[in-house]
PDB file of C-alpha atoms and ligand atoms in Angstrom:
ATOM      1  CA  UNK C 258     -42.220   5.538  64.503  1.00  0.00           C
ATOM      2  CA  UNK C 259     -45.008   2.986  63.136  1.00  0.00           C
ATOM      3  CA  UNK C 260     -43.186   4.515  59.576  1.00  0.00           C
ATOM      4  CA  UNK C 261     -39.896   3.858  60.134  1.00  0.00           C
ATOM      5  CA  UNK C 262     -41.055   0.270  61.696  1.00  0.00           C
ATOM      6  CA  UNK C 263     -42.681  -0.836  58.302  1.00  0.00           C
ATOM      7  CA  UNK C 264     -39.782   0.434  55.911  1.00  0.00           C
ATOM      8  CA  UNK C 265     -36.849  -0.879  57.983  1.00  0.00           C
ATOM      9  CA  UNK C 266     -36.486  -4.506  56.390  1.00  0.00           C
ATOM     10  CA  UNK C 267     -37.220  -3.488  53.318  1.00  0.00           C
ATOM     11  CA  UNK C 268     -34.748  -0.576  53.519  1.00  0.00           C
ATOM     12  CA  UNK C 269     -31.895  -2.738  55.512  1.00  0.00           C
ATOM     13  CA  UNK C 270     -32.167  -5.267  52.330  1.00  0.00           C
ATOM     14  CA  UNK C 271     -31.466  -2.452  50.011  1.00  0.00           C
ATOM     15  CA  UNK C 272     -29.097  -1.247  51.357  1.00  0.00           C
ATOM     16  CA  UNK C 273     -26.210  -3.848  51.849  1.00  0.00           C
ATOM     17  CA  UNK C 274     -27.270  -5.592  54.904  1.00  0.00           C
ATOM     18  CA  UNK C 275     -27.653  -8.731  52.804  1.00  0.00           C
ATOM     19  CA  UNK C 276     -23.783  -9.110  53.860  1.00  0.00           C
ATOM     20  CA  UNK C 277     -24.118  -9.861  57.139  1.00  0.00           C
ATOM     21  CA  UNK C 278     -26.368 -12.153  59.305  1.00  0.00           C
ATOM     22  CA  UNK C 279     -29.383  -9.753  59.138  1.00  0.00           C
ATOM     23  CA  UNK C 280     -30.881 -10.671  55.470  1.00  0.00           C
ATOM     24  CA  UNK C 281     -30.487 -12.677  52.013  1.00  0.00           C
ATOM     25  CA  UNK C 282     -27.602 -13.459  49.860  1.00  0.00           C
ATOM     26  CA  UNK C 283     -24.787 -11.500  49.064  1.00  0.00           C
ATOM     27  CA  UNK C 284     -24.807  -9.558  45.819  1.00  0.00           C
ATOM     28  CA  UNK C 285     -22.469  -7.021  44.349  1.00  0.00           C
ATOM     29  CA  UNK C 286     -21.658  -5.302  41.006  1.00  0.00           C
ATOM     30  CA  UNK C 287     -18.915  -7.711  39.513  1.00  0.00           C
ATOM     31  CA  UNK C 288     -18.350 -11.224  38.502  1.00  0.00           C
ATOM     32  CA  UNK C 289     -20.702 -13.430  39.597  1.00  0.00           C
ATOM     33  CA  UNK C 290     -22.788 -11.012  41.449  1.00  0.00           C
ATOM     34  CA  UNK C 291     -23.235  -7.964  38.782  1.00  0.00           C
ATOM     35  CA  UNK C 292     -26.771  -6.308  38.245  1.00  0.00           C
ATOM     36  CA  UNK C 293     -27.660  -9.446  35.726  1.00  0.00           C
ATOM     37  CA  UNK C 294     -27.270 -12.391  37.965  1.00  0.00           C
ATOM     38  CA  UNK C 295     -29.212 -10.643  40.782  1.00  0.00           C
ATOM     39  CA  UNK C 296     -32.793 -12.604  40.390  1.00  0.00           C
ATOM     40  CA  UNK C 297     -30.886 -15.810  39.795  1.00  0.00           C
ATOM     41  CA  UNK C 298     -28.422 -15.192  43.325  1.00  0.00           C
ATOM     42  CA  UNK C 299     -31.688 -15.422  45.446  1.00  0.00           C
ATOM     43  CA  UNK C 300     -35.470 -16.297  44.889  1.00  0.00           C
ATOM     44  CA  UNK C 301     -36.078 -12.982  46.684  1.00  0.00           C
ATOM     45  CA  UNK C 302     -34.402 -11.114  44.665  1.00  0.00           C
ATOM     46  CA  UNK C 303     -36.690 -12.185  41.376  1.00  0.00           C
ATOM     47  CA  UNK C 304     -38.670  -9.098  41.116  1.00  0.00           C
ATOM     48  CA  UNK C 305     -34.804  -8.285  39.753  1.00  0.00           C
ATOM     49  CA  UNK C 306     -35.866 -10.261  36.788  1.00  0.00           C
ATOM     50  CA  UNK C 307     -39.426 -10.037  36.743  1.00  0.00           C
ATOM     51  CA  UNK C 308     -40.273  -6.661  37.913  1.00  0.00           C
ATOM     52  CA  UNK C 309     -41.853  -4.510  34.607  1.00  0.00           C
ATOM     53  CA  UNK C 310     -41.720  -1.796  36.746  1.00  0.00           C
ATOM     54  CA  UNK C 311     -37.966  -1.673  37.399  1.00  0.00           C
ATOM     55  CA  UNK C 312     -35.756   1.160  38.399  1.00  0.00           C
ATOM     56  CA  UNK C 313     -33.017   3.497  37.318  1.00  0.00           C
ATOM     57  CA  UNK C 314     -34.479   4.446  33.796  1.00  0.00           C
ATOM     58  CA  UNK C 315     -33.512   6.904  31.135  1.00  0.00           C
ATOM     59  CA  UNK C 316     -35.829  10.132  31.263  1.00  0.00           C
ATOM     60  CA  UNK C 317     -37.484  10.636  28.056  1.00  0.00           C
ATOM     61  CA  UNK C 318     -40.298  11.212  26.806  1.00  0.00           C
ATOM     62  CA  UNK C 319     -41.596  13.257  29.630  1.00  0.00           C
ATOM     63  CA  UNK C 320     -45.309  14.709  30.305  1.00  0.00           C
ATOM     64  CA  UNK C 321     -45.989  18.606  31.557  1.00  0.00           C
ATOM     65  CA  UNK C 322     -48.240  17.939  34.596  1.00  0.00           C
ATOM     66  CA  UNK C 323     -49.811  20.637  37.335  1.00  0.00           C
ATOM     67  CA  UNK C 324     -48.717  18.108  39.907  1.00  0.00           C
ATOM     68  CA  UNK C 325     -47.214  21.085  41.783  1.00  0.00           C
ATOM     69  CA  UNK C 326     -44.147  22.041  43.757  1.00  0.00           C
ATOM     70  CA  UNK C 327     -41.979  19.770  45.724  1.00  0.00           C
ATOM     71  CA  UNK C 328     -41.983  21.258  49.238  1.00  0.00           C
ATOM     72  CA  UNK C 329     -38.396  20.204  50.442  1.00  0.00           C
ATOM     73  CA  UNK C 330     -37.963  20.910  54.586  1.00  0.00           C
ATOM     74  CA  UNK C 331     -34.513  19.732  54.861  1.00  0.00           C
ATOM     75  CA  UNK C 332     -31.796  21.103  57.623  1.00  0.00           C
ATOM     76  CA  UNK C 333     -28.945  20.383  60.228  1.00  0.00           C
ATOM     77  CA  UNK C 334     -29.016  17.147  61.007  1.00  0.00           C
ATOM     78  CA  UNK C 335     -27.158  14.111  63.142  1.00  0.00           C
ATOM     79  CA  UNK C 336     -27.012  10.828  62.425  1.00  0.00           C
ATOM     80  CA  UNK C 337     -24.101   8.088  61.215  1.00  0.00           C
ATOM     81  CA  UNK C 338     -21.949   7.679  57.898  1.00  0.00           C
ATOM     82  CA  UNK C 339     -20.813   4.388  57.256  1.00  0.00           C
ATOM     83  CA  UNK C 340     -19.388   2.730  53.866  1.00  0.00           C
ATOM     84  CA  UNK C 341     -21.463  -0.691  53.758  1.00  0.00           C
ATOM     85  CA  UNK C 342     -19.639  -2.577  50.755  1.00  0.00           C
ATOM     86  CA  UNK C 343     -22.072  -1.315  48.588  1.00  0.00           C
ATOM     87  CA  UNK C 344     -22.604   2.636  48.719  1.00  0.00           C
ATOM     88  CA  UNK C 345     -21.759   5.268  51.553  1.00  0.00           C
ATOM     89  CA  UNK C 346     -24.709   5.731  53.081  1.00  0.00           C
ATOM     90  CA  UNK C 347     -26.069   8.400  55.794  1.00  0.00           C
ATOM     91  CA  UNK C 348     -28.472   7.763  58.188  1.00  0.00           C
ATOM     92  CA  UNK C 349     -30.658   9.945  60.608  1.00  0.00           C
ATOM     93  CA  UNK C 350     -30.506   9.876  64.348  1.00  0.00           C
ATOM     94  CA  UNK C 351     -33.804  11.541  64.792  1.00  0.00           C
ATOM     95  CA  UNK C 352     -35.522  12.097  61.186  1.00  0.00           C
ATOM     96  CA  UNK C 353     -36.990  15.322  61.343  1.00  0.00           C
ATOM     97  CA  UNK C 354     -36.094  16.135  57.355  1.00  0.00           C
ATOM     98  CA  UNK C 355     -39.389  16.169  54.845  1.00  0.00           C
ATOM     99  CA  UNK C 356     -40.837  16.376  51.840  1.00  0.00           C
ATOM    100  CA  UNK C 357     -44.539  17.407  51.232  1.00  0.00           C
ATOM    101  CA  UNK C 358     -45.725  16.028  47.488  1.00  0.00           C
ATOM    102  CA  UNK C 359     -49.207  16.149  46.718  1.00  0.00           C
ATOM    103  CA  UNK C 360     -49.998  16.986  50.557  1.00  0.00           C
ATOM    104  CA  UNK C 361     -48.204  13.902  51.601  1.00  0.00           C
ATOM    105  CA  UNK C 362     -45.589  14.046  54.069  1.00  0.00           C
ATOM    106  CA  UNK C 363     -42.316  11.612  53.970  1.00  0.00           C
ATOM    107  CA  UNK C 364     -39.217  11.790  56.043  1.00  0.00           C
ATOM    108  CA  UNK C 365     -35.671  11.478  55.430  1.00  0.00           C
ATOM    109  CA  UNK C 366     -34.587   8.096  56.295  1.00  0.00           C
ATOM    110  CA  UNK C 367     -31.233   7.559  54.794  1.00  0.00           C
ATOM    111  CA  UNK C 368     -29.374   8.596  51.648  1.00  0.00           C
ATOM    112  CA  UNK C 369     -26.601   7.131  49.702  1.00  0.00           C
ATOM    113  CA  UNK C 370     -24.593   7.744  46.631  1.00  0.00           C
ATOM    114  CA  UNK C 371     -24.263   6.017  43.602  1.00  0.00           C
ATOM    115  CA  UNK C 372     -20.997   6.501  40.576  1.00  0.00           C
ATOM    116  CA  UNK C 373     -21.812   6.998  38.266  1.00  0.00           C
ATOM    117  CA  UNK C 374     -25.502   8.248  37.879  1.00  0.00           C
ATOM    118  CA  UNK C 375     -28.140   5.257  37.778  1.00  0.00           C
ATOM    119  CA  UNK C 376     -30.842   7.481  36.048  1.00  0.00           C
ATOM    120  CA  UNK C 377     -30.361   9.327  33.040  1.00  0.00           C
ATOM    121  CA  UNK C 378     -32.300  12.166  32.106  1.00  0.00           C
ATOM    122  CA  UNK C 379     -32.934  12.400  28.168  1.00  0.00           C
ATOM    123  CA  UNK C 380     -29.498   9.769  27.331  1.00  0.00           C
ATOM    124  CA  UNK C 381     -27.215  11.512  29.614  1.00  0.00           C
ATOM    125  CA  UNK C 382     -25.274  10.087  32.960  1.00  0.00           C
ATOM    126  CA  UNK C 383     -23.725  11.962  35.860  1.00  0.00           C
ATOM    127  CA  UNK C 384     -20.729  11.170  37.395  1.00  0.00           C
ATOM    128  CA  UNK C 385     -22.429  10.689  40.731  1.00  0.00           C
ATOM    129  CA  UNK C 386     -26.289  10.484  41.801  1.00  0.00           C
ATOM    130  CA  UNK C 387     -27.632  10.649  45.377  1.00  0.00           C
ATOM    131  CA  UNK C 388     -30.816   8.978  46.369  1.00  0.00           C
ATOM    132  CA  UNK C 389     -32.661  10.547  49.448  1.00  0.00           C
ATOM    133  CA  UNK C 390     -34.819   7.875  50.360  1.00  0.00           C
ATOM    134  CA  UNK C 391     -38.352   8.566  52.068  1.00  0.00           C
ATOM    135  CA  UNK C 392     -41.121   6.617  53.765  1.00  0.00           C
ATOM    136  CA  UNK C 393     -44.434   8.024  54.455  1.00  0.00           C
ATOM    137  CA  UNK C 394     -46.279   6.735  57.537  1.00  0.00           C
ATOM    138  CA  UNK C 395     -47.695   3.691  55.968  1.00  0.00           C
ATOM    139  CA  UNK C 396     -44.001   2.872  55.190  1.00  0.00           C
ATOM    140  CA  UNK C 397     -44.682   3.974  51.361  1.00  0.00           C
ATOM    141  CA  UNK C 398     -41.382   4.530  49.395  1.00  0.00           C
ATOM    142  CA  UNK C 399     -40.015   7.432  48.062  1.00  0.00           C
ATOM    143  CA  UNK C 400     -36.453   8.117  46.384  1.00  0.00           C
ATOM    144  CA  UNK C 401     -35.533  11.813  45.632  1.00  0.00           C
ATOM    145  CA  UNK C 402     -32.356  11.178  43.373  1.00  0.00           C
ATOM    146  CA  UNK C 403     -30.253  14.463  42.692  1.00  0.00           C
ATOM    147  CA  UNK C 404     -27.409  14.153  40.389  1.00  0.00           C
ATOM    148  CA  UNK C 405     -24.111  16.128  40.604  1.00  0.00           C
ATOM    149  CA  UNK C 406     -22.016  17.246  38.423  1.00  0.00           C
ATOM    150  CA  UNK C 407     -18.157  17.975  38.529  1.00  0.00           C
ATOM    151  CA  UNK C 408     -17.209  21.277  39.225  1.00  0.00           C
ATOM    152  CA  UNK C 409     -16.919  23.764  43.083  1.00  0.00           C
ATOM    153  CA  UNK C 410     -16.772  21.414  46.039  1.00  0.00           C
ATOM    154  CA  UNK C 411     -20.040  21.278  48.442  1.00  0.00           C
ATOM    155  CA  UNK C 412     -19.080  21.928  51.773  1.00  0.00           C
ATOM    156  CA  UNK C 413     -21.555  19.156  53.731  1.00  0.00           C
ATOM    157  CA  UNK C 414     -20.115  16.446  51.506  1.00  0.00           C
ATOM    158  CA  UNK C 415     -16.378  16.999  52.685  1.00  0.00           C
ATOM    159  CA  UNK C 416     -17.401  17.204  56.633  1.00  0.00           C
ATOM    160  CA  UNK C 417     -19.273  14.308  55.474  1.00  0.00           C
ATOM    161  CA  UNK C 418     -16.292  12.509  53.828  1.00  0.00           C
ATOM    162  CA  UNK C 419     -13.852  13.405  56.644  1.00  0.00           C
ATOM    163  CA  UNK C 420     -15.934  11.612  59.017  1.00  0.00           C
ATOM    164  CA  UNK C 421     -15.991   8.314  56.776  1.00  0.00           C
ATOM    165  CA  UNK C 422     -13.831   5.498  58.047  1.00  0.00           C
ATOM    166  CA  UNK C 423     -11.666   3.921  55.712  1.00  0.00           C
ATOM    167  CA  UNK C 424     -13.209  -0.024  57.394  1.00  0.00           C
ATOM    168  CA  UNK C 425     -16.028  -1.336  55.288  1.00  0.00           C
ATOM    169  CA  UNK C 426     -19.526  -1.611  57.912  1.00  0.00           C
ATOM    170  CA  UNK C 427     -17.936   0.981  60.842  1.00  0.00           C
ATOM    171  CA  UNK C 428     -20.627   3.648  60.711  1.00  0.00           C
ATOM    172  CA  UNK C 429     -19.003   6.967  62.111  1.00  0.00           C
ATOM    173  CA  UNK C 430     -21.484   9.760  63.902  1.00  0.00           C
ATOM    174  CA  UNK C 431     -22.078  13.088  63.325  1.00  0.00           C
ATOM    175  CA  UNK C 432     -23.701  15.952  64.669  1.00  0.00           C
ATOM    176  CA  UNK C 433     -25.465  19.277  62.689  1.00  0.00           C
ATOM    177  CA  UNK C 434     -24.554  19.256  59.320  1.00  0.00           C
ATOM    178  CA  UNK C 435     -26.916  21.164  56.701  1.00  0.00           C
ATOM    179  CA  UNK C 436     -28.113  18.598  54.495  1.00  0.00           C
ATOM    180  CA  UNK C 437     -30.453  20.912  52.840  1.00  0.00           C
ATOM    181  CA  UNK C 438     -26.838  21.932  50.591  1.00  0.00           C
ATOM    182  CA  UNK C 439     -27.502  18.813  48.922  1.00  0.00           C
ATOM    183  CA  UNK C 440     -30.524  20.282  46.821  1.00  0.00           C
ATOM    184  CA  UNK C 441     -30.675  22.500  44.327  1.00  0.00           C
ATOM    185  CA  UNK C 442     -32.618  26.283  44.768  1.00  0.00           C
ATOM    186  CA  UNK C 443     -34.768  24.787  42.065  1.00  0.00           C
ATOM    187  CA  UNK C 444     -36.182  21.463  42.531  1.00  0.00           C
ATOM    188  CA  UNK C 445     -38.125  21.244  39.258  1.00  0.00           C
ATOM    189  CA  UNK C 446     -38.674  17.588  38.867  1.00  0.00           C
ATOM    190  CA  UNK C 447     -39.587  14.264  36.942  1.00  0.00           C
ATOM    191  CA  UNK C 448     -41.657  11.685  39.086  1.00  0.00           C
ATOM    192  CA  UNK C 449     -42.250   7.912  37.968  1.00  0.00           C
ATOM    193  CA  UNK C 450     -42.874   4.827  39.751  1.00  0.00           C
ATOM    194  CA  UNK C 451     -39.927   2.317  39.600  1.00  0.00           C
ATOM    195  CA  UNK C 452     -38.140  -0.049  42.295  1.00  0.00           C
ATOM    196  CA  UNK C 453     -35.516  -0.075  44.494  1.00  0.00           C
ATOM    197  CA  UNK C 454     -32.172  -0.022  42.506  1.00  0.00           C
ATOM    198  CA  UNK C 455     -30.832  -2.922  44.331  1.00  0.00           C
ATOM    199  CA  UNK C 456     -31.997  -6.743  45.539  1.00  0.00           C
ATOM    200  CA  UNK C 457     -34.749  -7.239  46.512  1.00  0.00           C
ATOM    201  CA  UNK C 458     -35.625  -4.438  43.339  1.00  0.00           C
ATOM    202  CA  UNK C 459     -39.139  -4.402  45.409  1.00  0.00           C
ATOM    203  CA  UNK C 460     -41.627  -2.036  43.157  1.00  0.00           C
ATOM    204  CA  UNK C 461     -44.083   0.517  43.923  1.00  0.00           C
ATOM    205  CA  UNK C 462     -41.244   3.086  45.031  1.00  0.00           C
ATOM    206  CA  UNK C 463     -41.990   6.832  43.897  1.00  0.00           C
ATOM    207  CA  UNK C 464     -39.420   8.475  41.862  1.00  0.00           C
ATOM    208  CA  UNK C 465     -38.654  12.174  42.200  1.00  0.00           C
ATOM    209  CA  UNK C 466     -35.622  13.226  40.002  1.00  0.00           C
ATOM    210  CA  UNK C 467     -34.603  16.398  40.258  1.00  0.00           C
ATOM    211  CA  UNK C 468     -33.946  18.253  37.080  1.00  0.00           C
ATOM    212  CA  UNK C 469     -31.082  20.673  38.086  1.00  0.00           C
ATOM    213  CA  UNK C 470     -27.983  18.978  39.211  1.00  0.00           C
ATOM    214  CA  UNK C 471     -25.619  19.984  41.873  1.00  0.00           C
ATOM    215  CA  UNK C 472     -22.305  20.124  41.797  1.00  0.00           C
ATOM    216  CA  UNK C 473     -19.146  17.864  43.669  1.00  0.00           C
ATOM    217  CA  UNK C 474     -15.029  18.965  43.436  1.00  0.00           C
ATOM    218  CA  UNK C 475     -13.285  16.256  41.594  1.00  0.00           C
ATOM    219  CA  UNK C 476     -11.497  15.105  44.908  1.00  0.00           C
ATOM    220  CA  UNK C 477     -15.148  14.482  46.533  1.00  0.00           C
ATOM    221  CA  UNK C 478     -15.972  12.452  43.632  1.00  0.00           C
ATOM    222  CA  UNK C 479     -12.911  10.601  43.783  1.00  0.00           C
ATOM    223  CA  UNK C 480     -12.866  10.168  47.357  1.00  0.00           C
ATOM    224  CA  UNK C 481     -16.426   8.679  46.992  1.00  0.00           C
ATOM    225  CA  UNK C 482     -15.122   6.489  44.118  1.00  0.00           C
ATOM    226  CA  UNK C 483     -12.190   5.032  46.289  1.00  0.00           C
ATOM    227  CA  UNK C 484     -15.031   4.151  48.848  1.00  0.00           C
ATOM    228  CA  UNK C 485     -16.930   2.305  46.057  1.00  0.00           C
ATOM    229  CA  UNK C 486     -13.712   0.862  44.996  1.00  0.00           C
ATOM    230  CA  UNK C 487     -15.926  -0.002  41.503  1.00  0.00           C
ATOM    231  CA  UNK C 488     -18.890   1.816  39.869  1.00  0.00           C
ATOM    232  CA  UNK C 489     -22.448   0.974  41.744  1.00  0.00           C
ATOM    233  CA  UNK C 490     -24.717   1.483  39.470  1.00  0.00           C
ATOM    234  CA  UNK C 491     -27.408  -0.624  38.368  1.00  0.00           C
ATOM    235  CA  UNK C 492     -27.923  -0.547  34.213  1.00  0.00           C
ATOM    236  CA  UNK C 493     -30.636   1.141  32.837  1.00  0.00           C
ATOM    237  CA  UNK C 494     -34.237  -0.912  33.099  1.00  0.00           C
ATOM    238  CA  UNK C 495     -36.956  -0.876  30.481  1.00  0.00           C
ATOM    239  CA  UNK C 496     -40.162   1.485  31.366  1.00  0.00           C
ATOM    240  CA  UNK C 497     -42.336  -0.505  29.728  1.00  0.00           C
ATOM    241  CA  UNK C 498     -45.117   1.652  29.184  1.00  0.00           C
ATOM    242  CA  UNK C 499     -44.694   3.954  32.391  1.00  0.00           C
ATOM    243  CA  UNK C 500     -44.933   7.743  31.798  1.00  0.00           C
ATOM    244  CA  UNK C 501     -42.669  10.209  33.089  1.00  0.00           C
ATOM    245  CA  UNK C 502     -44.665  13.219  34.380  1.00  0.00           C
ATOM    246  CA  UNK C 503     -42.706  16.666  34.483  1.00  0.00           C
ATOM    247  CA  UNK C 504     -43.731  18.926  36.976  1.00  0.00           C
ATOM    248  CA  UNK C 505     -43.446  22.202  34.714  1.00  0.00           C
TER     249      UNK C 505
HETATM  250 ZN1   ZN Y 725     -29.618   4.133  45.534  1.00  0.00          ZN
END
C-alpha cells in the first residue's frame, strides 16, 4: 500500500484531476491550454518546458540489449472506468496485475488511452496508444504504452466501452474483465526514460513500448474518439541524447 501511497499525487495530477479542487491549474489540448502553453499555465508544470528528459518520443535509433524478457502477469480484474476530460481512464479496485523487469516488480495502477499514438516508433503514429501505468514499491514510475492498430475488435475494450458513461468525471465499476487481451503474445520491447505525458511532465518515468501493436474495430476507436471529443496527444519531445535500448 506504502506504493500506491507515494505515486497517488503524482498520478492524480497526471491524470486530469487538475480540474477539480484536488490539484493545479487546468490544462487541456486546445487554445490556450494546448501541449505548448503547459509550463507557462502553472509554475508546476515547468518541467513541461524545462524537462530534457521529456516524454512521448519518436523511436529511432534503437540499441540491441540482453536486458531480457518482460514478464507480464496481467488477468481479470475490477475496478472503475471513468472519462476525466482528458483521457478514459481505468482504474484497479485491488491491483493485483504485474510486471517483473529486471527482477523488479510493479503493479497495475491505472491505464488510459491516448488518439492518436503519443510515441512513434521509427516516424510512424497509431491511431490509438494505451499507457499501463506502474509503480514499484518505492512509488517508482513505469508506463507500458501498447499501440493499436485498426482492424478486428478486442472484446475487453467494448465491455469496457459499454460501461463508460457518456458524463465527463462519473467513474462507472466493473467487475472481471481480462485485461491481459490488451497485450500482445509478443511483448518484444523498447525501454527509455522519459516523463509523464501530461502536467506536471515529472521525469524519471520508465518507458516500456511494446513493439507489436494490437488491434481496435473502427467503432472502438471512434467511440474512444467521441469520448476525447479532440485528439490527446502530447507532440513529440526531443531525446536529447537518451538511448533507446531494444530488448532483442
Ligand atoms: Zn498517457
Amino acid at each position: 500500500m506504502k506504493t500506491l501511497i507515494k505515486a497517488i499525487p503524482l498520478l492524480m495530477a497526471s491524470i486530469g484531476f487538475a480540474s477539480s479542487a484536488l490539484a493545479g491549474v487546468h490544462w487541456g489540448y486546445e487554445g490556450s491550454e494546448l501541449p505548448e502553453n503547459w509550463a507557462q499555465l502553472s509554475p508546476e508544470y515547468q518541467m513541461c518546458s524545462l524537462g530534457k528528459n521529456q516524454s512521448p518520443v519518436d523511436i529511432t535509433g534503437t540499441i540491441k540489449a540482453q536486458i531480457g524478457e518482460l514478464d507480464a502477469h496481467y488477468g481479470q480484474t475490477s475496478g472503475t472506468i471513468v472519462n476525466n476530460g482528458h483521457t478514459v481512464q481505468i482504474t484497479e479496485k485491488n491491483p493485483n496485475d504485474y510486471l517483473i523487469v529486471n527482477g523488479e516488480k510493479y503493479n497495475l495502477i491505472q491505464f488510459h488511452f491516448h488518439a492518436p499514438s503519443e510515441n512513434k516508433i521509427n516516424g510512424k503514429s497509431y491511431p490509438m496508444e494505451g499507457h499501463f501505468v506502474h509503480a514499484n514499491e518505492n512509488g517508482d514510475l513505469l508506463v507500458m504504452a501498447v499501440m493499436f492498430d485498426e482492424g478486428t475488435e478486442n472484446t475487453s475494450a467494448e465491455q469496457l466501452l459499454s460501461l463508460l458513461s457518456e458524463q465527463e468525471n462519473k467513474p462507472t465499476s466493473f467487475e472481471n474483465i481480462n485485461i491481459a487481451s490488451f497485450l500482445p503474445k509478443d511483448k518484444s520491447y523498447y525501454r527509455f526514460s522519459g516523463s509523464l505525458t501530461t502536467p506536471p511532465c515529472s521525469e524519471g518515468v520508465t518507458w516500456i513500448v511494446l513493439k507489436n501493436p494490437m488491434t481496435l474495430s473502427k467503432s472502438e476507436i471512434d467511440k474512444f474518439a467521441h469520448a476525447f471529443k479532440h485528439h490527446n496527444n502530447r507532440p513529440i519531445q526531443p531525446l536529447n541524447g537518451r538511448i533507446i535500448i531494444s530488448n532483442e
